[in-house]
Short mmCIF file of C-alpha atoms in Angstrom, two decimals:
data_model
loop_
_atom_site.label_atom_id
_atom_site.label_comp_id
_atom_site.label_asym_id
_atom_site.label_seq_id
_atom_site.Cartn_x
_atom_site.Cartn_y
_atom_site.Cartn_z
CA UNK A 1 3.24 -6.29 -26.87
CA UNK A 2 2.84 -6.13 -23.10
CA UNK A 3 5.17 -9.13 -22.77
CA UNK A 4 7.97 -7.28 -24.58
CA UNK A 5 7.68 -4.26 -22.27
CA UNK A 6 7.54 -6.47 -19.19
CA UNK A 7 10.64 -8.44 -20.21
CA UNK A 8 12.53 -5.27 -21.12
CA UNK A 9 11.75 -3.73 -17.72
CA UNK A 10 12.51 -6.81 -15.62
CA UNK A 11 15.79 -7.50 -17.47
CA UNK A 12 16.90 -3.87 -17.20
CA UNK A 13 16.15 -4.19 -13.48
CA UNK A 14 18.28 -7.34 -13.36
CA UNK A 15 21.28 -5.53 -14.81
CA UNK A 16 20.77 -2.61 -12.44
CA UNK A 17 20.40 -4.85 -9.38
CA UNK A 18 23.67 -6.61 -10.12
CA UNK A 19 25.44 -3.27 -10.57
CA UNK A 20 23.98 -1.86 -7.38
CA UNK A 21 24.86 -4.98 -5.40
CA UNK A 22 28.43 -4.89 -6.71
CA UNK A 23 28.74 -1.25 -5.67
CA UNK A 24 27.33 -2.06 -2.23
CA UNK A 25 29.80 -4.94 -1.89
CA UNK A 26 32.74 -2.67 -2.66
CA UNK A 27 31.59 -0.08 -0.14
CA UNK A 28 30.68 -2.71 2.46
CA UNK A 29 27.04 -1.55 2.63
CA UNK A 30 24.04 -3.74 3.30
CA UNK A 31 23.63 -6.01 0.27
CA UNK A 32 20.74 -7.16 -1.88
CA UNK A 33 19.82 -10.67 -0.82
CA UNK A 34 20.54 -13.59 -3.11
CA UNK A 35 16.91 -14.62 -2.70
CA UNK A 36 15.80 -11.27 -4.15
CA UNK A 37 18.15 -11.64 -7.11
CA UNK A 38 16.95 -15.18 -7.82
CA UNK A 39 13.33 -14.05 -7.49
CA UNK A 40 13.93 -11.32 -10.06
CA UNK A 41 15.59 -13.85 -12.37
CA UNK A 42 12.72 -16.31 -11.95
CA UNK A 43 10.21 -13.56 -12.74
CA UNK A 44 11.69 -13.18 -16.22
CA UNK A 45 14.88 -11.25 -15.53
CA UNK A 46 17.42 -14.06 -15.80
CA UNK A 47 18.99 -12.65 -18.95
CA UNK A 48 19.46 -9.25 -17.28
CA UNK A 49 20.95 -10.81 -14.16
CA UNK A 50 23.28 -12.92 -16.31
CA UNK A 51 24.37 -9.88 -18.32
CA UNK A 52 24.88 -7.99 -15.04
CA UNK A 53 26.98 -10.82 -13.66
CA UNK A 54 29.25 -10.65 -16.70
CA UNK A 55 29.28 -6.87 -17.03
CA UNK A 56 30.11 -6.17 -13.38
CA UNK A 57 32.00 -9.44 -12.72
CA UNK A 58 29.73 -10.03 -9.78
CA UNK A 59 28.76 -13.37 -8.23
CA UNK A 60 30.69 -15.21 -10.93
CA UNK A 61 32.39 -17.52 -8.43
CA UNK A 62 29.16 -18.63 -6.78
CA UNK A 63 28.10 -22.04 -8.10
CA UNK A 64 24.48 -21.29 -7.27
CA UNK A 65 24.59 -18.29 -9.60
CA UNK A 66 26.75 -19.86 -12.32
CA UNK A 67 24.35 -22.80 -12.58
CA UNK A 68 21.09 -21.33 -11.33
CA UNK A 69 20.86 -18.21 -13.49
CA UNK A 70 21.39 -20.05 -16.81
CA UNK A 71 18.83 -22.66 -15.69
CA UNK A 72 16.35 -19.90 -14.92
CA UNK A 73 17.12 -18.32 -18.29
CA UNK A 74 16.14 -21.59 -19.99
CA UNK A 75 12.95 -21.63 -17.94
CA UNK A 76 12.25 -17.99 -18.90
CA UNK A 77 12.70 -18.86 -22.58
CA UNK A 78 10.33 -21.83 -22.24
CA UNK A 79 7.66 -19.70 -20.57
CA UNK A 80 7.93 -16.97 -23.22
CA UNK A 81 7.69 -19.62 -25.95
CA UNK A 82 4.59 -21.12 -24.37
CA UNK A 83 2.98 -17.71 -23.92
CA UNK A 84 3.64 -16.64 -27.50
CA UNK A 85 2.62 -19.91 -29.15
CA UNK A 86 -0.09 -21.32 -26.94
CA UNK A 87 -1.28 -18.38 -24.84
CA UNK A 88 -0.80 -20.47 -21.71
#
C-alpha cells in the first residue's frame, strides 16, 4: 500500500512541477532545472511529468524530454513490476 501512496504523491508532484515551471517560463522567473525534473521522473514520477508536459504543453519540443520521459516511464513500470512481483 505504501507504494501506491508514494507513486500518487510523486506523480502529483510531477504534474505540479511542470505547471509551475510553465508559469515561471511565461513570467520570465527563475526556472526549475531540467535536472530536477528528470530526477523527479526517475524517482517514479515520469507519468506525472509526462501528463504535465501534455497538459501544460511544456517542454514538448525538447528531444531530451520527448524521448527521455517515456523511457523513464518504462523504467518506472519495470521497477514497480519487480517490486510487486518479486519484492526486489
